[in-house]
Amino acid sequence: MSTVLVFGGYGGFGARLSRRLAAVGHDVVVAGRRFARADAFCAAHPPCRPLQADRNDAVAPMLERVRPDLVIDAAGPFQGSGYDLPRACIAAAIPYLDLADGRAFVTGIGRLDAAARAAGVTILAGASSVPALSGAVARRLAQGMDAVTAVEIAISASNRATAGTSVAAAILSYVGKPIRLWRGQRWSAGVGWQELRRERFALADGASLGRRWLALADVPDLDLLPDRLPGRPAVTFRAGTELAVQTVGLWCASWPVRWGWIPSLQGLARGLLLAQRLTARWGSDRSGMVVRMFGSAEGCRVERCWTLIAADGHGPEIPVLPAAILAERILAGAIAPGARDAGTALDLSDFEPSFARLSIRHDVRESVQADALYARVLGPRFADLAPSVAALHSVLREAGANGRAVVRRGRNPVTRGLAALLGLPVAGEHGLHVSFSEKRGVERWTRAFSGRRFTSEFSEERGCVVERFGPLRFRFGLAPEGGGLRMVLRGWSVARLPLPLALAPRATAREWEEAELFHFDVSITLPVVGLVVHYQGWLGTGDREGQQSGFTPQAHFAGLPTNDRYGEVQTAAQTDGLAHMRNGRTGWKRD
């Protein structure tokens, strides 16, 4: 029999873990700041033993007195926590694991690796739903994939699931705050508990939770998965409760934090718990989790989806299952010494015995995705495109590219006003990043010229590509030439009202490959009044801006006039940009 010390062992998740460990014969020491609560829990769950202890105090004397074979931290919240407890465990040569979901805490645990190896002890962080279970699912879905473009994870808790104050405080710590996201092949910023979306939780046999509202959450997977999957995919994580009023209500509360009116909602943790308990009778006892993965496998564009549905109130058991499994392995000496996150510690099959004993069902499905927009419009002619041109137009869920561009703007007040209204880039040379997102056949392109963004959407209509800027819609025919493309304007409309082609802006767009880079040249001119905007440049796929070889920026921009009667460029900005570029270039069942 092993002695296991569980900090927070009488809390929402800690209590479940303590019961599991005691049930298989371990001597469980339930530690917490409130001895009365620990004592009451242990009286109801012998042979657990109570202990008054705070993980944030000096714990070395207590570890020496108890001498546990394993320390588990289930106290939380881990957002903003330090590593005093795992360091104390290393000093005492005692293995440690935790249920942390704090992003910085989990991803930073590796800084203790050398000390843990020297002491011969195992230190694991994140032995919970994230990143232990989510990581196991992601690796299962990625098997056999050549590249992964996007991973979308969602968790919806039963409204009757009880969570402690630390869980509420963890959520509120990032509500309305910036969240670092890997999207479009670069780091960008989202906002905690925003970007609302409804997610369907359904198994192949028809069992379903319906659609539930979710919002962005900050978890370790956002840092870990892009580096662990082929293709460095975009990763998002959303969470929510069963009742829309709770998730949407917290979304509303996130805005004052985002606007800077209040610093944080973290002090409202007890109020959030009270609101959840007052509305508990309105919900069910069913929870769900979904992991969607998009990418290429065996020459096909595919989506793989793992779905879990937990009934009978068993959803809150899921976060403690990884810790229970890993605790047994650590005590058996089956996990090598060292400090690391638990995102690679388990396989999805490791959870099967635990799922089978609970009202938890899950399945995995694969579906072949339709061709990308330009491939659908071009048909067999898409195969004639140069590799860089075809790659840029093969978006599946998420993509991105970096490069440079030179922009000219018209001088006429009418064209200047229109350009400003549409958010078109200002004149000059710019570092350029383009993010591509795709959903249900519609592509959204967000172009960032020196950080200034403008967006348009592309869709298919009558064998053409339609580009939409707000109420303006332009329908283009695609004309392949020499491995590249010309876009030929076929029609336009305002607010879906068709207008005569003779009155349309003169829009020309060319794409081609040069020196293995995607090049573009786009010009929009109004009849009579002249140039609105003209931008040309190149895009590559390097992690840093323009990290490609064989490109000479001086040659590329040599033919661009710096001043004419139609427009202007800011030559000082162009010179600075060129100097910057010289310094560094940047076994499945299918539905």
XYZ file of C-alpha atoms in Angstrom:
591
model
C 0.000 0.000 0.000
C 1.370 3.425 -1.000
C 0.841 6.706 0.799
C -0.514 9.445 -1.463
C -0.750 13.033 -0.273
C -3.480 14.957 -2.112
C -3.557 18.717 -1.733
C -7.120 19.955 -2.170
C -8.218 16.370 -1.626
C -11.693 17.331 -0.406
C -12.461 19.822 -3.203
C -14.529 19.339 -6.345
C -12.038 17.260 -8.336
C -9.702 16.416 -5.449
C -12.488 14.575 -3.630
C -13.187 12.399 -6.650
C -9.511 11.588 -7.017
C -9.102 10.830 -3.304
C -12.033 8.410 -3.424
C -10.571 6.639 -6.458
C -7.151 6.234 -4.881
C -8.592 5.009 -1.569
C -10.840 2.531 -3.390
C -7.812 0.709 -4.834
C -6.114 0.448 -1.450
C -3.843 3.475 -1.157
C -3.340 5.325 2.101
C -4.699 8.735 1.083
C -3.767 11.810 3.124
C -6.303 14.532 2.342
C -4.631 17.913 2.793
C -6.174 21.354 2.730
C -6.301 24.726 4.447
C -9.586 23.899 6.254
C -9.027 20.985 8.590
C -12.724 20.700 9.453
C -13.601 20.040 5.803
C -10.761 17.555 5.412
C -11.815 15.766 8.591
C -15.471 15.597 7.536
C -14.509 14.180 4.151
C -12.245 11.536 5.650
C -14.896 10.522 8.196
C -17.226 9.785 5.294
C -14.534 8.079 3.185
C -12.316 5.858 5.330
C -9.465 5.057 5.308
C -8.560 8.583 4.140
C -6.670 10.678 6.720
C -7.039 14.462 7.163
C -4.180 16.934 7.299
C -4.206 20.708 7.574
C -1.706 22.064 5.049
C -1.419 24.826 2.482
C 0.555 24.129 -0.676
C 1.676 27.782 -0.699
C 3.361 27.489 2.713
C 6.754 25.946 3.460
C 5.876 22.291 2.935
C 9.297 20.660 3.414
C 8.790 19.857 7.136
C 5.367 18.397 6.437
C 6.727 16.226 3.579
C 9.463 14.971 5.895
C 6.867 14.116 8.531
C 4.346 12.371 6.243
C 6.878 10.854 3.805
C 4.352 10.159 1.041
C 5.217 7.988 -1.925
C 3.481 10.497 -4.226
C 2.228 14.078 -3.942
C -0.763 15.201 -6.011
C -1.813 18.835 -6.268
C -5.544 19.109 -6.949
C -5.973 22.439 -5.174
C -5.737 25.075 -7.917
C -6.135 27.562 -9.326
C -2.829 27.162 -11.147
C -3.064 30.394 -13.123
C -0.336 32.552 -11.598
C 0.980 29.777 -9.348
C 4.667 29.099 -8.816
C 6.598 25.859 -8.531
C 7.335 25.822 -4.805
C 5.502 22.543 -4.205
C 7.085 20.533 -7.067
C 10.480 21.975 -6.125
C 9.960 20.820 -2.536
C 9.044 17.358 -3.846
C 12.232 17.229 -5.921
C 14.285 18.234 -2.885
C 12.616 15.464 -0.864
C 12.919 12.948 -3.756
C 9.131 12.459 -3.851
C 7.265 12.101 -7.192
C 4.657 14.737 -7.997
C 1.742 15.245 -10.360
C -1.070 17.756 -10.599
C -4.395 18.495 -12.267
C -3.244 21.882 -13.532
C -4.882 23.543 -16.507
C -3.006 26.844 -16.126
C -1.297 27.425 -19.451
C 1.909 29.050 -18.231
C 2.204 26.673 -15.266
C 1.901 23.497 -17.350
C 4.053 24.595 -20.270
C 6.747 25.932 -17.948
C 7.154 22.794 -15.841
C 10.051 21.676 -18.039
C 12.327 24.195 -16.320
C 12.457 21.693 -13.415
C 13.494 18.816 -15.662
C 17.230 18.826 -14.936
C 16.672 18.939 -11.171
C 14.039 16.188 -11.333
C 16.313 13.931 -13.358
C 19.178 14.502 -10.969
C 16.906 13.588 -8.050
C 15.482 10.590 -9.913
C 11.853 11.657 -9.489
C 8.926 12.107 -11.865
C 7.204 15.509 -12.030
C 4.073 15.682 -14.235
C 1.872 18.735 -14.762
C -1.544 18.777 -16.425
C -2.751 15.246 -15.611
C -6.341 16.168 -16.405
C -8.737 16.726 -19.317
C -6.167 19.127 -20.737
C -3.561 18.445 -21.827
C -3.438 14.739 -20.853
C -6.721 13.542 -22.405
C -6.837 16.124 -25.176
C -3.228 15.324 -26.086
C -3.971 11.603 -26.255
C -6.958 12.250 -28.531
C -4.973 14.583 -30.784
C -2.231 12.015 -31.305
C -4.840 9.348 -32.098
C -6.512 11.559 -34.689
C -3.202 12.578 -36.253
C -2.120 9.002 -36.972
C -1.500 8.620 -40.700
C -1.966 12.312 -41.464
C 0.614 13.947 -43.709
C -0.204 17.422 -42.395
C -2.673 18.905 -39.941
C -4.072 22.369 -40.662
C -6.393 22.954 -37.698
C -7.403 21.464 -34.351
C -10.573 22.604 -32.595
C -11.274 21.369 -29.049
C -14.512 21.957 -27.173
C -15.769 21.004 -23.716
C -19.308 21.545 -22.431
C -20.049 20.758 -18.805
C -23.331 19.530 -17.428
C -25.179 22.241 -15.601
C -25.355 19.935 -12.585
C -21.593 19.438 -12.487
C -20.249 20.930 -9.292
C -16.928 22.764 -9.426
C -15.000 24.442 -6.671
C -14.066 28.065 -6.188
C -10.607 27.445 -7.651
C -12.110 26.263 -10.952
C -14.315 29.354 -11.147
C -11.332 31.569 -10.313
C -9.260 29.871 -13.020
C -11.901 30.614 -15.658
C -12.434 34.190 -14.553
C -8.693 34.866 -14.581
C -8.680 35.072 -18.392
C -12.226 36.240 -19.190
C -11.905 39.397 -21.295
C -8.091 39.116 -21.324
C -5.853 38.547 -24.374
C -5.199 34.917 -25.260
C -2.213 33.989 -27.410
C -3.347 31.832 -30.340
C -1.437 30.126 -33.154
C -3.501 30.932 -36.251
C -2.628 31.455 -39.883
C 0.895 30.162 -39.229
C 1.732 32.914 -36.753
C 0.961 33.936 -33.184
C -2.017 36.235 -32.871
C -4.350 37.382 -30.105
C -7.842 36.269 -29.178
C -9.876 37.350 -26.159
C -10.880 35.068 -23.303
C -14.510 33.950 -23.357
C -15.246 35.639 -26.675
C -15.645 34.333 -30.244
C -18.896 32.612 -29.290
C -19.817 29.552 -31.325
C -22.304 26.712 -31.111
C -20.881 23.199 -31.205
C -22.795 20.001 -31.861
C -21.970 17.068 -29.582
C -23.225 13.879 -31.270
C -22.137 10.265 -31.621
C -22.446 8.210 -34.777
C -25.361 6.207 -33.338
C -27.463 9.356 -32.944
C -26.880 10.064 -29.250
C -26.556 13.816 -28.944
C -26.373 16.754 -26.566
C -27.591 19.041 -29.319
C -25.808 22.333 -29.962
C -24.289 24.219 -27.059
C -22.741 27.669 -26.844
C -18.990 27.854 -26.230
C -16.358 30.585 -25.936
C -12.565 30.833 -26.100
C -10.686 29.440 -23.109
C -6.986 29.609 -22.253
C -5.415 26.155 -21.873
C -1.952 24.568 -22.291
C -2.926 22.862 -25.566
C -2.793 26.227 -27.333
C 0.982 26.197 -26.832
C 1.648 22.461 -26.931
C -0.264 21.071 -29.911
C 1.099 23.304 -32.707
C 4.600 21.951 -32.015
C 3.485 18.339 -31.617
C 1.477 17.823 -34.791
C 2.672 17.729 -38.416
C 2.135 20.988 -40.275
C 2.050 23.197 -37.160
C -1.755 23.562 -37.187
C -3.945 26.341 -35.864
C -5.365 25.366 -32.448
C -8.436 26.725 -30.680
C -10.116 25.646 -27.465
C -13.640 26.573 -26.433
C -15.551 25.800 -23.268
C -18.975 26.470 -21.878
C -21.755 25.176 -19.703
C -24.925 23.467 -20.757
C -27.136 26.524 -20.322
C -26.742 29.227 -22.965
C -27.692 31.908 -20.432
C -24.560 31.117 -18.410
C -22.084 30.997 -21.290
C -23.562 34.004 -23.071
C -23.902 35.869 -19.787
C -20.199 35.423 -19.066
C -19.484 36.550 -22.632
C -21.378 39.769 -21.897
C -19.370 40.214 -18.705
C -16.103 39.794 -20.626
C -16.530 43.062 -22.527
C -15.932 45.487 -19.629
C -12.649 43.656 -18.975
C -11.685 43.789 -22.642
C -12.484 47.513 -22.775
C -10.386 48.135 -19.678
C -13.264 49.344 -17.553
C -12.469 46.764 -14.868
C -9.199 44.847 -14.379
C -10.591 41.340 -13.899
C -13.612 39.239 -12.945
C -11.583 36.891 -10.767
C -13.022 38.299 -7.546
C -16.486 37.131 -8.615
C -15.631 33.413 -8.350
C -17.955 32.731 -5.412
C -20.758 34.658 -7.102
C -20.298 32.600 -10.271
C -20.591 29.382 -8.272
C -23.703 30.636 -6.537
C -25.332 31.519 -9.865
C -24.520 28.064 -11.205
C -25.999 26.331 -8.182
C -29.177 28.416 -8.280
C -29.772 27.342 -11.896
C -28.629 23.727 -11.495
C -32.155 22.294 -11.582
C -32.691 23.707 -15.086
C -30.034 21.558 -16.708
C -29.254 17.903 -17.273
C -26.509 15.604 -16.026
C -24.797 15.190 -19.422
C -21.433 16.622 -20.490
C -19.508 16.461 -23.736
C -16.106 16.899 -25.347
C -15.171 17.190 -29.028
C -11.805 17.276 -30.780
C -11.912 18.108 -34.499
C -8.826 17.770 -36.653
C -8.464 18.892 -40.270
C -5.678 17.895 -42.612
C -4.517 15.619 -45.398
C -4.257 11.832 -45.337
C -3.667 9.430 -48.218
C -4.116 12.234 -50.726
C -7.502 13.274 -49.309
C -8.637 16.382 -47.464
C -10.185 15.015 -44.286
C -11.815 15.972 -41.026
C -11.443 13.589 -38.104
C -13.718 14.073 -35.144
C -13.588 12.461 -31.707
C -16.720 12.953 -29.625
C -17.359 11.996 -25.997
C -20.683 12.120 -24.187
C -20.922 11.501 -20.440
C -24.302 10.854 -18.796
C -25.579 10.212 -15.254
C -23.438 13.025 -13.856
C -20.184 11.239 -14.706
C -18.690 14.128 -16.674
C -16.835 15.597 -13.656
C -15.046 12.263 -13.253
C -13.195 12.784 -16.538
C -10.706 15.440 -15.311
C -9.416 13.093 -12.579
C -9.022 9.971 -14.725
C -5.589 10.912 -16.147
C -4.257 11.622 -12.658
C -5.594 8.307 -11.338
C -4.009 6.375 -14.220
C -0.692 8.185 -14.010
C -0.541 7.899 -10.226
C -0.561 4.109 -10.513
C 2.198 4.185 -13.116
C 4.376 6.534 -11.113
C 3.983 4.401 -7.991
C 4.870 1.324 -10.040
C 8.040 3.027 -11.291
C 6.787 2.872 -14.874
C 7.393 6.537 -15.749
C 10.897 7.840 -16.256
C 12.256 10.610 -14.021
C 12.080 14.180 -15.243
C 9.707 17.153 -15.270
C 7.282 17.555 -18.178
C 3.667 18.147 -19.037
C 1.291 15.170 -19.249
C 0.249 15.909 -22.831
C 2.198 12.934 -24.192
C 1.975 10.624 -21.168
C -1.121 8.608 -22.143
C -2.737 6.966 -25.142
C -6.465 7.136 -25.799
C -6.686 3.375 -25.205
C -5.471 3.920 -21.632
C -8.825 5.519 -20.814
C -10.995 2.675 -22.090
C -11.217 0.666 -18.836
C -12.224 3.768 -16.872
C -14.753 4.882 -19.478
C -16.287 1.395 -19.499
C -17.040 1.624 -15.774
C -18.792 4.951 -16.197
C -21.662 6.250 -18.322
C -19.167 7.539 -20.877
C -19.276 6.765 -24.582
C -17.053 8.058 -27.336
C -16.315 7.476 -30.997
C -14.060 8.619 -33.818
C -15.202 9.429 -37.338
C -13.504 10.607 -40.490
C -15.136 12.463 -43.349
C -13.606 13.455 -46.672
C -13.830 17.196 -47.249
C -14.778 18.892 -50.500
C -12.109 20.387 -52.720
C -10.951 23.887 -51.916
C -12.834 26.797 -53.492
C -10.462 27.488 -56.388
C -10.120 23.769 -57.125
C -13.902 23.469 -57.383
C -14.168 26.435 -59.729
C -11.229 25.454 -61.942
C -11.913 21.717 -62.009
C -9.183 19.764 -63.895
C -7.385 23.015 -64.735
C -6.388 23.395 -61.069
C -3.702 20.747 -61.673
C -1.973 23.114 -64.108
C -1.227 25.699 -61.415
C 2.311 26.168 -60.164
C 2.960 24.560 -56.756
C 3.022 27.792 -54.732
C -0.149 29.083 -56.421
C -1.987 25.783 -55.900
C -0.821 25.572 -52.278
C -2.106 29.026 -51.416
C -5.505 28.137 -52.872
C -5.783 24.790 -51.043
C -7.066 26.124 -47.735
C -8.570 23.567 -45.354
C -9.975 25.310 -42.276
C -6.862 27.435 -41.540
C -3.698 28.595 -43.330
C -1.347 31.556 -43.459
C 1.563 33.098 -45.351
C 4.099 35.892 -44.877
C 5.749 38.231 -47.357
C 6.150 41.806 -48.525
C 4.035 44.191 -50.593
C 4.208 47.668 -52.086
C 0.986 49.682 -52.103
C -0.037 52.720 -54.134
C -3.142 54.722 -53.373
C -5.078 57.122 -55.555
C -4.959 60.853 -54.817
C -8.519 61.705 -55.770
C -10.657 62.490 -52.688
C -13.338 60.068 -53.916
C -10.926 57.163 -54.233
C -9.245 58.023 -50.946
C -12.604 57.994 -49.184
C -13.565 54.660 -50.726
C -10.222 53.099 -49.805
C -10.583 54.299 -46.230
C -14.150 52.981 -46.048
C -13.045 49.523 -47.192
C -10.008 49.526 -44.912
C -7.559 49.178 -47.806
C -3.842 49.470 -46.973
C -2.039 52.795 -46.986
C 0.647 53.644 -49.505
C 4.158 52.356 -48.901
C 6.073 49.135 -48.560
C 4.770 46.735 -45.939
C 5.487 43.494 -44.236
C 2.503 41.359 -45.205
C 0.749 38.500 -43.502
C -2.347 36.818 -44.919
C -4.519 34.550 -42.779
C -6.909 32.185 -44.516
C -9.865 30.540 -42.836
C -12.386 28.256 -44.502
C -15.782 27.002 -43.424
C -18.569 25.430 -45.466
C -16.850 26.303 -48.728
C -16.407 30.011 -47.949
C -12.892 31.400 -47.530
C -12.080 34.454 -45.446
C -8.831 36.249 -46.238
C -7.405 38.679 -43.685
C -4.496 40.676 -45.065
C -2.307 42.531 -42.587
C -0.154 45.223 -44.203
C 2.281 46.324 -41.489
C -0.371 45.265 -38.981
C -3.224 47.186 -40.637
C -5.824 44.596 -41.599
C -8.530 44.359 -44.185
C -10.697 41.341 -44.871
C -12.737 39.947 -47.724
C -14.668 36.727 -48.253
C -14.564 34.420 -51.265
C -17.315 32.057 -52.365
C -18.478 30.221 -55.486
C -21.262 31.356 -57.784
C -22.119 30.186 -61.300
C -18.654 28.839 -62.019
C -16.962 32.008 -60.764
C -15.276 33.211 -57.602
C -17.109 35.974 -55.752
C -15.147 38.352 -53.534
C -17.169 40.341 -51.007
C -16.137 43.555 -49.244
C -19.046 44.400 -46.970
C -22.021 45.171 -49.271
C -19.851 45.075 -52.426
C -19.643 41.787 -54.338
C -17.374 41.198 -57.340
C -17.732 38.066 -59.482
C -14.543 36.919 -61.200
C -13.828 34.299 -63.785
C -10.547 32.431 -63.319
C -8.198 32.253 -66.280
C -5.126 30.034 -65.800
C -2.011 31.134 -67.652
C 1.557 29.874 -67.385
C 1.003 28.179 -64.043
C -0.631 31.286 -62.618
C -4.056 32.906 -62.669
C -5.791 35.994 -63.957
C -9.046 37.092 -62.390
C -11.467 38.553 -64.920
C -14.366 40.669 -63.629
C -17.702 39.216 -64.794
C -20.168 41.168 -62.673
C -20.696 43.180 -59.527
C -23.413 44.207 -57.128
C -24.122 46.367 -54.094
C -26.272 44.824 -51.354
C -27.079 42.000 -53.812
C -28.435 44.511 -56.356
C -26.747 43.776 -59.730
C -25.164 46.808 -61.402
C -24.053 47.388 -65.011
C -20.607 46.020 -65.722
C -19.782 49.248 -67.600
C -19.967 51.140 -64.301
C -17.855 48.635 -62.381
C -14.435 49.471 -60.954
C -11.644 48.313 -63.231
C -10.278 45.432 -61.172
C -7.316 43.399 -62.367
C -5.584 40.657 -60.429
C -2.741 38.330 -61.394
C -1.039 35.537 -59.476
C 2.052 33.616 -60.518
C 5.063 31.728 -59.186
C 8.551 33.152 -59.272
C 11.595 31.821 -57.424
C 9.277 29.319 -55.687
C 7.270 32.182 -54.180
C 3.661 33.169 -54.734
C 3.503 36.590 -56.415
C 0.483 38.834 -56.835
C -0.458 42.084 -58.549
C -3.860 43.647 -57.786
C -5.227 46.954 -59.027
C -8.607 48.650 -58.536
C -9.443 51.778 -60.568
C -12.675 53.767 -60.780
C -13.869 55.131 -64.117
C -13.009 58.824 -64.564
C -11.574 59.413 -61.060
C -8.706 56.914 -61.335
C -6.737 54.620 -59.050
C -8.206 53.384 -55.761
C -5.414 51.011 -54.755
C -2.660 48.996 -56.399
C -0.664 46.473 -54.433
C 1.852 43.897 -55.536
C 4.290 41.633 -53.771
C 4.947 38.064 -52.728
C 4.061 35.515 -50.089
C 5.960 32.565 -48.684
C 5.472 30.063 -45.899
C 8.487 30.754 -43.650
C 7.868 31.173 -39.914
C 9.529 34.558 -40.089
C 8.572 37.209 -42.545
C 9.706 36.112 -45.991
C 11.967 33.297 -44.840
C 12.577 31.965 -48.336
C 15.510 31.746 -50.714
C 16.126 32.962 -54.217
C 14.183 36.238 -53.968
C 15.652 39.624 -54.862
C 13.389 42.393 -53.570
C 15.126 45.103 -55.580
C 14.421 43.247 -58.815
C 10.832 42.595 -57.827
C 10.019 46.223 -57.080
C 12.242 47.765 -59.764
C 9.424 48.232 -62.247
C 7.014 49.924 -59.841
C 6.759 53.691 -60.373
C 7.219 55.746 -57.229
C 5.114 58.648 -58.416
C 2.648 59.186 -61.238
C -0.594 60.935 -61.820
C -2.618 57.991 -60.539
C -0.984 57.315 -57.197
C 1.966 57.493 -54.858
C 4.159 55.366 -52.682
C 6.018 56.359 -49.566
C 9.563 55.858 -50.779
C 11.102 56.253 -47.319
C 9.021 53.369 -46.021
C 10.028 51.335 -49.082
C 13.722 51.966 -48.425
C 13.385 50.967 -44.774
C 11.518 47.818 -45.754
C 14.181 46.733 -48.248
C 16.860 47.234 -45.621
C 14.820 45.078 -43.229
C 14.533 42.349 -45.853
C 18.299 42.251 -46.372
C 18.812 41.533 -42.669
C 16.946 38.215 -42.645
C 14.196 36.455 -44.550
C 12.014 36.135 -42.714
C -7.209 2.649 -40.270
C -10.253 4.861 -40.454
C -13.901 4.625 -41.280
C -14.928 7.440 -43.570
C -18.437 8.871 -43.672
